[in-house]
Short mmCIF file of C-alpha atoms in Angstrom, two decimals:
data_model
loop_
_atom_site.label_atom_id
_atom_site.label_comp_id
_atom_site.label_asym_id
_atom_site.label_seq_id
_atom_site.Cartn_x
_atom_site.Cartn_y
_atom_site.Cartn_z
CA MET A 1 4.19 18.42 -24.03
CA LYS A 2 0.87 17.84 -22.34
CA LEU A 3 1.41 14.08 -22.39
CA ALA A 4 4.92 14.47 -20.99
CA GLY A 5 3.61 16.74 -18.25
CA LEU A 6 0.90 14.22 -17.36
CA LEU A 7 3.40 11.37 -17.19
CA GLN A 8 5.64 13.39 -14.90
CA SER A 9 2.86 14.67 -12.63
CA ARG A 10 2.82 13.66 -8.98
CA PHE A 11 -0.92 13.01 -9.26
CA LEU A 12 -0.34 10.29 -11.85
CA ARG A 13 2.57 8.79 -9.89
CA ASP A 14 0.52 8.65 -6.69
CA SER A 15 -2.50 7.27 -8.52
CA THR A 16 -0.40 4.60 -10.20
CA THR A 17 1.10 3.54 -6.87
CA LEU A 18 -2.32 3.05 -5.32
CA GLN A 19 -3.73 1.43 -8.47
CA VAL A 20 -1.00 -1.20 -8.48
CA GLY A 21 -1.75 -1.84 -4.83
CA ALA A 22 -5.46 -1.99 -5.62
CA LEU A 23 -4.78 -4.55 -8.33
CA PHE A 24 -2.97 -6.81 -5.87
CA ILE A 25 -5.83 -6.41 -3.40
CA ALA A 26 -8.43 -7.20 -6.06
CA PHE A 27 -6.45 -10.24 -7.18
CA GLY A 28 -6.14 -11.44 -3.59
CA ASN A 29 -9.85 -10.91 -2.96
CA PHE A 30 -10.65 -12.93 -6.04
CA LEU A 31 -8.39 -15.80 -4.97
CA GLY A 32 -9.97 -15.77 -1.51
CA ALA A 33 -13.47 -15.86 -2.95
CA VAL A 34 -12.54 -18.74 -5.25
CA ALA A 35 -11.09 -20.70 -2.33
CA LEU A 36 -14.27 -20.20 -0.30
CA THR A 37 -16.43 -21.50 -3.15
CA HIS A 38 -14.61 -24.84 -2.95
CA VAL A 39 -14.34 -25.00 0.84
CA LEU A 40 -17.76 -23.72 1.95
CA GLY A 41 -20.09 -23.99 -1.03
CA ALA A 42 -22.72 -21.44 -2.06
CA GLN A 43 -25.03 -21.64 1.00
CA LYS A 44 -22.31 -21.23 3.66
CA GLN A 45 -20.44 -18.66 1.60
CA GLY A 46 -23.67 -16.73 1.24
CA GLN A 47 -24.06 -16.86 5.03
CA PHE A 48 -20.56 -15.39 5.37
CA TYR A 49 -21.29 -12.54 2.96
CA LEU A 50 -24.66 -11.85 4.52
CA ALA A 51 -23.07 -11.53 7.98
CA ILE A 52 -20.62 -9.00 6.54
CA SER A 53 -23.52 -7.06 5.03
CA VAL A 54 -25.40 -6.96 8.33
CA TYR A 55 -22.32 -5.68 10.15
CA SER A 56 -21.57 -3.20 7.36
CA PHE A 57 -25.11 -1.84 7.49
CA PHE A 58 -24.73 -0.85 11.14
CA TRP A 59 -21.12 0.34 10.78
CA PHE A 60 -21.88 2.60 7.83
CA ALA A 61 -24.94 3.92 9.63
CA LEU A 62 -22.61 5.11 12.42
CA ASN A 63 -19.46 5.85 10.41
CA LEU A 64 -19.61 9.56 9.69
CA GLY A 65 -17.03 9.88 6.92
CA LEU A 66 -14.42 10.96 9.44
CA TYR A 67 -11.55 9.24 7.63
CA GLN A 68 -12.01 11.36 4.52
CA VAL A 69 -12.48 14.54 6.58
CA ALA A 70 -9.32 13.88 8.60
CA THR A 71 -7.35 13.04 5.45
CA SER A 72 -8.43 16.20 3.64
CA GLN A 73 -7.69 18.39 6.67
CA VAL A 74 -4.28 16.77 7.13
CA ALA A 75 -3.50 17.48 3.45
CA ALA A 76 -4.62 21.10 3.84
CA ALA A 77 -2.45 21.50 6.96
CA VAL A 78 0.55 20.00 5.17
CA SER A 79 0.12 22.50 2.31
CA ARG A 80 0.38 25.27 4.94
CA LYS A 81 3.31 23.51 6.67
CA ASN A 82 1.33 23.41 9.92
CA LEU A 83 2.47 20.24 11.71
CA GLY A 84 0.45 21.16 14.79
CA LYS A 85 -2.78 20.98 12.78
CA VAL A 86 -1.75 17.60 11.37
CA SER A 87 -1.31 16.30 14.93
CA ALA A 88 -4.63 17.79 16.02
CA TRP A 89 -6.62 16.23 13.20
CA LEU A 90 -5.05 12.79 13.67
CA ALA A 91 -5.76 13.04 17.42
CA TYR A 92 -9.34 14.01 16.64
CA TYR A 93 -9.80 11.07 14.30
CA LEU A 94 -8.37 8.68 16.89
CA LYS A 95 -10.72 9.98 19.57
CA ALA A 96 -13.84 10.07 17.41
CA ASN A 97 -13.26 6.65 15.90
CA PHE A 98 -12.73 5.13 19.34
CA ALA A 99 -16.09 6.51 20.48
CA LEU A 100 -17.82 5.13 17.39
CA GLY A 101 -16.13 1.76 17.87
CA VAL A 102 -17.36 1.45 21.46
CA LEU A 103 -20.88 2.40 20.40
CA LEU A 104 -20.90 -0.18 17.61
CA LEU A 105 -19.55 -2.89 19.92
CA LEU A 106 -22.36 -2.31 22.44
CA LEU A 107 -24.98 -2.16 19.71
CA GLY A 108 -23.65 -5.26 17.97
CA TRP A 109 -23.71 -7.57 20.96
CA THR A 110 -27.07 -6.35 22.29
CA ALA A 111 -29.11 -5.91 19.13
CA LEU A 112 -27.79 -7.75 16.09
CA PRO A 113 -28.82 -11.33 16.98
CA ALA A 114 -32.36 -10.16 17.70
CA VAL A 115 -32.53 -8.13 14.48
CA THR A 116 -31.37 -10.95 12.24
CA GLY A 117 -33.61 -13.39 14.09
CA LYS A 118 -36.65 -11.33 13.13
CA LEU A 119 -35.65 -10.38 9.59
CA PHE A 120 -33.94 -13.56 8.40
CA GLY A 121 -35.05 -16.11 10.99
CA ASP A 122 -31.38 -16.64 11.87
CA ALA A 123 -30.00 -15.32 15.18
CA ASP A 124 -26.61 -16.95 14.44
CA LEU A 125 -26.23 -14.53 11.55
CA GLY A 126 -26.45 -11.66 14.06
CA PHE A 127 -23.88 -13.33 16.29
CA LEU A 128 -21.41 -13.48 13.39
CA ALA A 129 -22.08 -9.81 12.63
CA ALA A 130 -21.54 -8.99 16.32
CA VAL A 131 -18.10 -10.60 16.19
CA LEU A 132 -17.25 -8.27 13.32
CA ALA A 133 -18.49 -5.34 15.43
CA CYS A 134 -15.18 -5.61 17.32
CA THR A 135 -13.34 -4.62 14.13
CA PRO A 136 -13.34 -0.79 14.45
CA LEU A 137 -11.60 -0.93 17.82
CA VAL A 138 -9.12 -3.59 16.73
CA GLU A 139 -8.10 -1.69 13.60
CA LEU A 140 -8.12 1.77 15.19
CA PRO A 141 -4.30 2.19 14.99
CA ARG A 142 -4.35 1.18 11.34
CA VAL A 143 -7.00 3.64 10.16
CA VAL A 144 -5.38 6.55 12.02
CA ALA A 145 -1.96 5.73 10.58
CA CYS A 146 -3.43 5.39 7.09
CA ALA A 147 -5.18 8.76 7.39
CA GLY A 148 -1.82 10.32 8.17
CA LEU A 149 -0.06 8.52 5.32
CA GLN A 150 -2.73 9.35 2.76
CA GLY A 151 -3.09 12.97 3.88
CA THR A 152 0.66 13.51 3.52
CA ARG A 153 0.69 11.57 0.24
CA ARG A 154 2.97 8.77 1.40
CA MET A 155 1.20 6.53 -1.11
CA LEU A 156 3.80 3.76 -1.35
CA ALA A 157 3.75 3.31 2.43
CA LEU A 158 -0.05 3.34 2.39
CA ALA A 159 -0.13 0.65 -0.31
CA GLN A 160 2.34 -1.47 1.68
CA VAL A 161 0.09 -1.39 4.74
CA GLU A 162 -3.07 -2.22 2.84
CA ASN A 163 -1.56 -4.96 0.69
CA GLY A 164 0.14 -6.59 3.66
CA MET A 165 -3.05 -6.64 5.69
CA GLU A 166 -5.13 -7.86 2.76
CA PHE A 167 -3.01 -10.92 2.10
CA VAL A 168 -2.99 -11.78 5.81
CA ARG A 169 -6.77 -11.43 5.79
CA ILE A 170 -7.19 -13.73 2.79
CA PHE A 171 -4.94 -16.37 4.34
CA LEU A 172 -6.75 -16.29 7.70
CA VAL A 173 -10.20 -16.27 6.12
CA VAL A 174 -9.44 -19.34 4.04
CA MET A 175 -7.76 -21.10 6.98
CA GLY A 176 -10.78 -20.34 9.14
CA ALA A 177 -13.07 -21.86 6.54
CA LEU A 178 -10.91 -24.98 6.29
CA LEU A 179 -10.78 -25.45 10.07
CA THR A 180 -14.49 -24.90 10.81
CA ASN A 181 -16.26 -25.64 7.50
CA SER A 182 -18.66 -22.82 8.39
CA ALA A 183 -18.96 -19.05 8.20
CA THR A 184 -17.61 -18.69 11.76
CA GLY A 185 -13.98 -19.43 10.86
CA PRO A 186 -13.71 -16.79 8.11
CA ILE A 187 -15.35 -14.19 10.37
CA VAL A 188 -12.82 -14.80 13.15
CA GLY A 189 -10.03 -14.76 10.54
CA MET A 190 -11.13 -11.30 9.40
CA LEU A 191 -11.02 -9.98 12.96
CA ILE A 192 -7.52 -11.36 13.61
CA ALA A 193 -6.31 -9.89 10.31
CA SER A 194 -7.51 -6.45 11.45
CA GLY A 195 -5.23 -6.75 14.47
CA VAL A 196 -2.27 -7.76 12.31
CA GLY A 197 -3.00 -4.81 10.02
CA SER A 198 -2.87 -2.42 12.97
CA VAL A 199 0.55 -3.70 14.05
CA LEU A 200 1.86 -3.39 10.49
CA ALA A 201 0.43 0.13 10.06
CA VAL A 202 2.03 1.43 13.25
CA GLU A 203 5.44 0.10 12.22
CA VAL A 204 5.18 1.63 8.73
CA TYR A 205 3.99 4.95 10.16
CA ARG A 206 6.96 5.07 12.55
CA ARG A 207 9.31 4.40 9.65
CA GLU A 208 7.79 7.21 7.59
CA HIS A 209 7.86 9.58 10.57
CA ARG A 210 11.59 8.98 11.00
CA ALA A 211 12.14 9.68 7.30
CA HIS A 212 9.80 12.71 7.10
CA PRO A 213 9.39 14.29 10.55
CA GLU A 214 8.46 17.60 8.92
CA LEU A 215 5.31 15.98 7.45
CA LEU A 216 4.24 13.25 9.87
CA PRO A 217 4.02 13.90 13.61
CA GLY A 218 5.19 11.17 15.97
CA LEU A 219 2.82 9.23 18.17
CA GLY A 220 4.14 11.24 21.11
CA GLU A 221 2.91 14.41 19.39
CA ILE A 222 -0.53 13.00 18.56
CA LEU A 223 -1.59 11.24 21.75
CA PRO A 224 -1.26 14.25 24.12
CA ARG A 225 -3.64 16.24 21.92
CA ILE A 226 -6.53 13.79 22.30
CA ARG A 227 -7.87 15.62 25.36
CA GLU A 228 -7.62 18.99 23.66
CA VAL A 229 -9.73 18.14 20.62
CA PRO A 230 -13.53 18.09 21.19
CA LEU A 231 -15.56 15.36 19.51
CA THR A 232 -17.62 18.03 17.75
CA HIS A 233 -14.47 19.40 16.06
CA GLY A 234 -15.12 17.78 12.68
CA LEU A 235 -18.47 16.17 13.33
CA ARG A 236 -20.61 18.47 11.21
CA LEU A 237 -18.40 18.11 8.16
CA GLY A 238 -18.05 14.38 8.81
CA ILE A 239 -21.82 13.86 8.95
CA LYS A 240 -22.27 15.64 5.63
CA TYR A 241 -19.46 13.79 3.91
CA GLY A 242 -20.44 10.50 5.52
CA LEU A 243 -23.95 10.76 4.13
CA VAL A 244 -22.64 11.13 0.58
CA ARG A 245 -20.02 8.40 0.95
CA ASN A 246 -22.03 5.92 3.01
CA ILE A 247 -25.21 6.19 1.01
CA ASP A 248 -23.20 5.01 -2.01
CA ALA A 249 -21.84 2.07 0.01
CA PHE A 250 -25.35 1.21 1.18
CA GLY A 251 -26.74 1.27 -2.34
CA VAL A 252 -23.97 -0.75 -3.98
CA GLN A 253 -22.48 -3.13 -1.41
CA ILE A 254 -24.89 -3.61 1.46
CA LEU A 255 -28.59 -3.25 0.65
CA PRO A 256 -28.61 -5.42 -2.51
CA SER A 257 -27.17 -8.35 -0.53
CA LEU A 258 -29.60 -7.83 2.36
CA ILE A 259 -32.59 -7.52 0.05
CA LEU A 260 -31.53 -10.60 -1.90
CA GLY A 261 -31.00 -12.48 1.37
CA TYR A 262 -34.56 -11.58 2.39
CA PHE A 263 -36.33 -12.41 -0.87
CA GLY A 264 -33.96 -15.05 -2.24
CA THR A 265 -31.49 -17.62 -0.95
CA ARG A 266 -28.03 -17.57 0.62
CA ALA A 267 -26.66 -19.18 -2.54
CA TRP A 268 -27.74 -16.26 -4.74
CA VAL A 269 -26.19 -13.84 -2.24
CA ALA A 270 -22.91 -15.69 -2.84
CA TYR A 271 -23.34 -15.56 -6.62
CA LEU A 272 -24.02 -11.83 -6.52
CA ARG A 273 -21.04 -11.06 -4.30
CA ILE A 274 -18.74 -13.20 -6.45
CA ALA A 275 -19.87 -11.35 -9.58
CA GLN A 276 -19.33 -8.05 -7.79
CA ARG A 277 -15.81 -9.17 -6.89
CA LEU A 278 -15.10 -9.84 -10.55
CA VAL A 279 -16.31 -6.45 -11.77
CA ASN A 280 -14.67 -4.77 -8.80
CA VAL A 281 -11.30 -5.79 -10.19
CA ALA A 282 -11.98 -3.01 -12.69
CA ARG A 283 -13.46 -0.64 -10.10
CA MET A 284 -10.43 -1.10 -7.85
CA PHE A 285 -8.44 0.92 -10.38
CA MET A 286 -10.70 3.86 -9.52
CA GLN A 287 -9.57 3.80 -5.91
CA GLY A 288 -6.02 4.83 -6.68
CA ILE A 289 -7.24 7.94 -8.51
CA SER A 290 -9.97 8.66 -5.97
CA ARG A 291 -7.68 8.47 -2.97
CA THR A 292 -5.04 10.58 -4.67
CA ALA A 293 -7.71 13.13 -5.61
CA LEU A 294 -8.64 13.77 -1.96
CA PRO A 295 -5.32 15.25 -0.76
CA THR A 296 -4.61 16.75 -4.20
CA PHE A 297 -7.93 18.60 -4.42
CA SER A 298 -7.56 19.74 -0.81
CA GLU A 299 -4.15 21.24 -1.54
CA ILE A 300 -5.51 23.02 -4.64
CA VAL A 301 -8.48 24.49 -2.76
CA GLY A 302 -6.11 25.57 0.02
CA SER A 303 -4.30 27.68 -2.60
CA ARG A 304 -7.68 28.99 -3.95
CA ASP A 305 -6.83 27.97 -7.53
CA LEU A 306 -10.27 26.97 -8.87
CA PRO A 307 -9.26 26.78 -12.56
CA ARG A 308 -6.61 24.26 -11.52
CA LEU A 309 -9.25 22.36 -9.55
CA ARG A 310 -11.42 22.13 -12.67
CA ARG A 311 -8.52 20.71 -14.67
CA ALA A 312 -7.67 18.24 -11.90
CA TYR A 313 -11.31 17.09 -11.60
CA TRP A 314 -11.67 16.34 -15.31
CA LYS A 315 -8.22 14.76 -15.44
CA ALA A 316 -9.21 12.38 -12.63
CA THR A 317 -12.63 11.70 -14.16
CA LEU A 318 -11.43 11.01 -17.70
CA LEU A 319 -8.34 9.10 -16.62
CA SER A 320 -10.38 6.79 -14.40
CA GLY A 321 -13.17 6.27 -16.92
CA SER A 322 -10.87 5.55 -19.84
CA LEU A 323 -8.65 3.14 -17.87
CA VAL A 324 -11.50 1.18 -16.32
CA SER A 325 -13.68 1.06 -19.44
CA THR A 326 -10.81 -0.08 -21.62
CA GLY A 327 -9.83 -2.73 -19.12
CA VAL A 328 -13.39 -4.04 -18.82
CA LEU A 329 -14.01 -4.24 -22.57
CA VAL A 330 -10.64 -5.87 -23.30
CA THR A 331 -10.90 -8.52 -20.58
CA LEU A 332 -14.63 -9.27 -20.77
CA PRO A 333 -14.29 -12.08 -23.37
CA LEU A 334 -11.88 -13.86 -21.01
CA VAL A 335 -14.22 -13.77 -17.99
CA PRO A 336 -16.38 -16.82 -18.91
CA LEU A 337 -13.21 -18.85 -19.48
CA LEU A 338 -11.91 -17.79 -16.07
CA ILE A 339 -15.21 -18.61 -14.37
CA GLU A 340 -15.30 -22.05 -15.96
CA ALA A 341 -11.70 -22.72 -14.96
CA VAL A 342 -11.81 -21.80 -11.28
CA PHE A 343 -15.39 -22.02 -9.97
CA PRO A 344 -17.48 -25.09 -9.14
CA ARG A 345 -20.08 -25.98 -11.76
CA ASP A 346 -23.06 -24.68 -9.77
CA TYR A 347 -21.49 -21.19 -9.63
CA GLN A 348 -20.62 -20.79 -13.30
CA ASP A 349 -23.87 -19.88 -15.07
CA PRO A 350 -25.28 -17.64 -12.28
CA VAL A 351 -22.03 -15.68 -11.84
CA TRP A 352 -21.49 -15.10 -15.57
CA THR A 353 -25.11 -13.98 -16.00
CA ILE A 354 -24.77 -11.42 -13.20
CA VAL A 355 -21.43 -10.15 -14.54
CA LYS A 356 -23.00 -9.43 -17.95
CA ILE A 357 -25.82 -7.52 -16.27
CA LEU A 358 -23.44 -5.38 -14.20
CA VAL A 359 -20.96 -4.45 -16.95
CA PRO A 360 -22.88 -1.49 -18.52
CA GLY A 361 -23.30 0.10 -15.11
CA VAL A 362 -19.61 -0.37 -14.28
CA LEU A 363 -18.60 1.38 -17.52
CA VAL A 364 -20.71 4.40 -16.55
CA VAL A 365 -19.70 4.57 -12.88
CA SER A 366 -16.00 4.43 -13.81
CA PHE A 367 -16.29 8.14 -14.71
CA SER A 368 -17.50 9.02 -11.20
CA VAL A 369 -14.27 8.59 -9.29
CA ALA A 370 -13.94 12.14 -7.93
CA ASN A 371 -17.53 13.04 -7.07
CA ASP A 372 -17.49 12.74 -3.29
CA THR A 373 -14.10 14.47 -3.08
CA PHE A 374 -15.45 17.31 -5.24
CA TYR A 375 -18.37 17.88 -2.86
CA LEU A 376 -16.05 17.88 0.14
CA VAL A 377 -13.47 20.38 -1.08
CA THR A 378 -15.95 22.79 -2.71
CA ASN A 379 -18.27 23.01 0.32
CA THR A 380 -21.20 21.71 -1.72
CA LEU A 381 -21.85 18.64 0.40
CA ARG A 382 -25.44 19.73 0.96
CA VAL A 383 -26.14 19.27 -2.74
CA GLY A 384 -24.38 15.92 -2.74
CA ILE A 385 -26.45 14.83 0.24
CA LEU A 386 -29.70 15.78 -1.50
CA PHE A 387 -28.76 13.85 -4.64
CA SER A 388 -27.59 10.87 -2.57
CA ILE A 389 -30.70 10.73 -0.38
CA LEU A 390 -32.93 10.92 -3.43
CA GLY A 391 -30.80 8.24 -5.07
CA ILE A 392 -30.92 5.83 -2.13
CA PHE A 393 -34.73 5.93 -2.07
CA VAL A 394 -35.10 5.55 -5.83
CA ASN A 395 -32.35 2.95 -6.25
CA THR A 396 -33.35 0.85 -3.23
CA ALA A 397 -36.96 0.80 -4.41
CA VAL A 398 -35.81 -0.37 -7.85
CA VAL A 399 -33.56 -3.08 -6.35
CA ALA A 400 -36.31 -4.27 -3.99
CA VAL A 401 -39.02 -4.44 -6.67
CA LEU A 402 -36.78 -6.19 -9.19
CA THR A 403 -35.55 -8.67 -6.56
CA TRP A 404 -39.12 -9.37 -5.47
CA LEU A 405 -40.05 -10.01 -9.10
CA ASP A 406 -36.96 -12.14 -9.71
CA PRO A 407 -35.19 -13.47 -6.56
CA THR A 408 -32.24 -14.60 -8.68
CA VAL A 409 -30.93 -11.81 -10.95
CA GLY A 410 -33.32 -9.01 -10.02
CA ALA A 411 -30.85 -7.50 -7.56
CA ALA A 412 -28.19 -7.40 -10.29
CA TRP A 413 -30.47 -5.43 -12.60
CA GLY A 414 -31.20 -3.06 -9.72
CA LEU A 415 -27.47 -2.61 -9.11
CA CYS A 416 -26.91 -1.71 -12.74
CA PHE A 417 -29.56 1.00 -12.41
CA THR A 418 -27.84 2.24 -9.24
CA PHE A 419 -24.55 2.64 -11.09
CA LEU A 420 -26.25 4.80 -13.71
CA TRP A 421 -27.37 7.24 -11.01
CA SER A 422 -23.74 8.40 -10.67
CA LEU A 423 -24.20 10.49 -13.82
CA VAL A 424 -26.27 12.94 -11.74
CA HIS A 425 -23.20 13.81 -9.62
CA VAL A 426 -20.90 14.20 -12.65
CA ALA A 427 -23.39 16.53 -14.33
CA TYR A 428 -23.65 18.75 -11.26
CA ALA A 429 -19.87 18.89 -10.76
CA GLY A 430 -19.41 19.87 -14.41
CA LEU A 431 -21.96 22.68 -14.14
CA TRP A 432 -20.48 23.99 -10.87
CA LEU A 433 -16.93 24.03 -12.22
CA ARG A 434 -18.02 25.70 -15.44
CA ARG A 435 -19.75 28.42 -13.44
CA ASN A 436 -17.18 28.99 -10.69
CA ALA A 437 -13.79 27.95 -12.03
CA LYS A 438 -13.29 29.86 -15.25
CA ALA A 439 -9.69 29.93 -16.34
#
């Protein structure tokens, strides 16, 4: 009966929808990365990834976790059948994200070339990152539409938007590389794809609004509320959540590449990012569960059913961990054959070595899918922030020291250590739920 109930649950259906979409995205990312290895080579591909890391560093420093806050508040408003609140939170997110986008654009074009010139001896790297600084404004319609779709649990529509944009992005990135034979073409391709994604998202949102007007407000209901909603409306909660979420992004995606770019070579940046893409095929399955957990947990907390929240948390945690771990262990023997088949010879040994180093950490972190959502819905973000700040100092120090000692695979060993830190969050969530959510 329990298995039948799980198979029929909306949580599993929504998670599966997003996981299938995540699989397509991961597959597309992998194909794009393979294409760039043959078109650009390791040095130019490393330049491309390093430019993305520089841009991402500044964006995540400014991005305050507002997407997750808006999504959770939309879900809570939907559970109370309050369409006015849904409109207000989407209007707030539109307004706040526009302000952040303008700030990043000004910062990118005035500061990034100088920063990269001093740190990496390469002002062109900062120019490429500055081009990407236009992204938040270009994709503003998309992120607002997606917040509405995710908050109201229109997961199929959300997956359609993301998959459509991702395949456009891959095509334009590869075409840009072919046309310019440099990192510039792929960067411009990414920016154009963001614009295409916004157009697609608006059309899908309008379709869903027509089908479900009781859940999704129309654009005419959202835009007039922009003036009403102060920028401080969700800022405090966004800052707290953003610290937890963004610190993880810094530690896993951004800082290792920047540190390796400083101590090592552009080629090893490319090898590291390619290996991360391979293991992220497994981690992408976590996203479907994680993004379903946010509106689901918000609805549960809105009904003040903490025992149900405890069951939902462990369901999400165990489901994610078992799926990802099984997938990794089953497919791992095939990875070296895949690497040999599709990558140039100079990529093969470095990428496979890094993949083997990262696998133990990926197995552990696969059980950490619902941590940030747990902190958000239980009002324990302060604890999450403390753990995350401590983690970023410890983990970055480990990555930096290991990369300094070994400018080839040191960053990979540091990343594996960073993944293990996620156990701290799971342990705290388990203790909190045991104490506060007794059935």
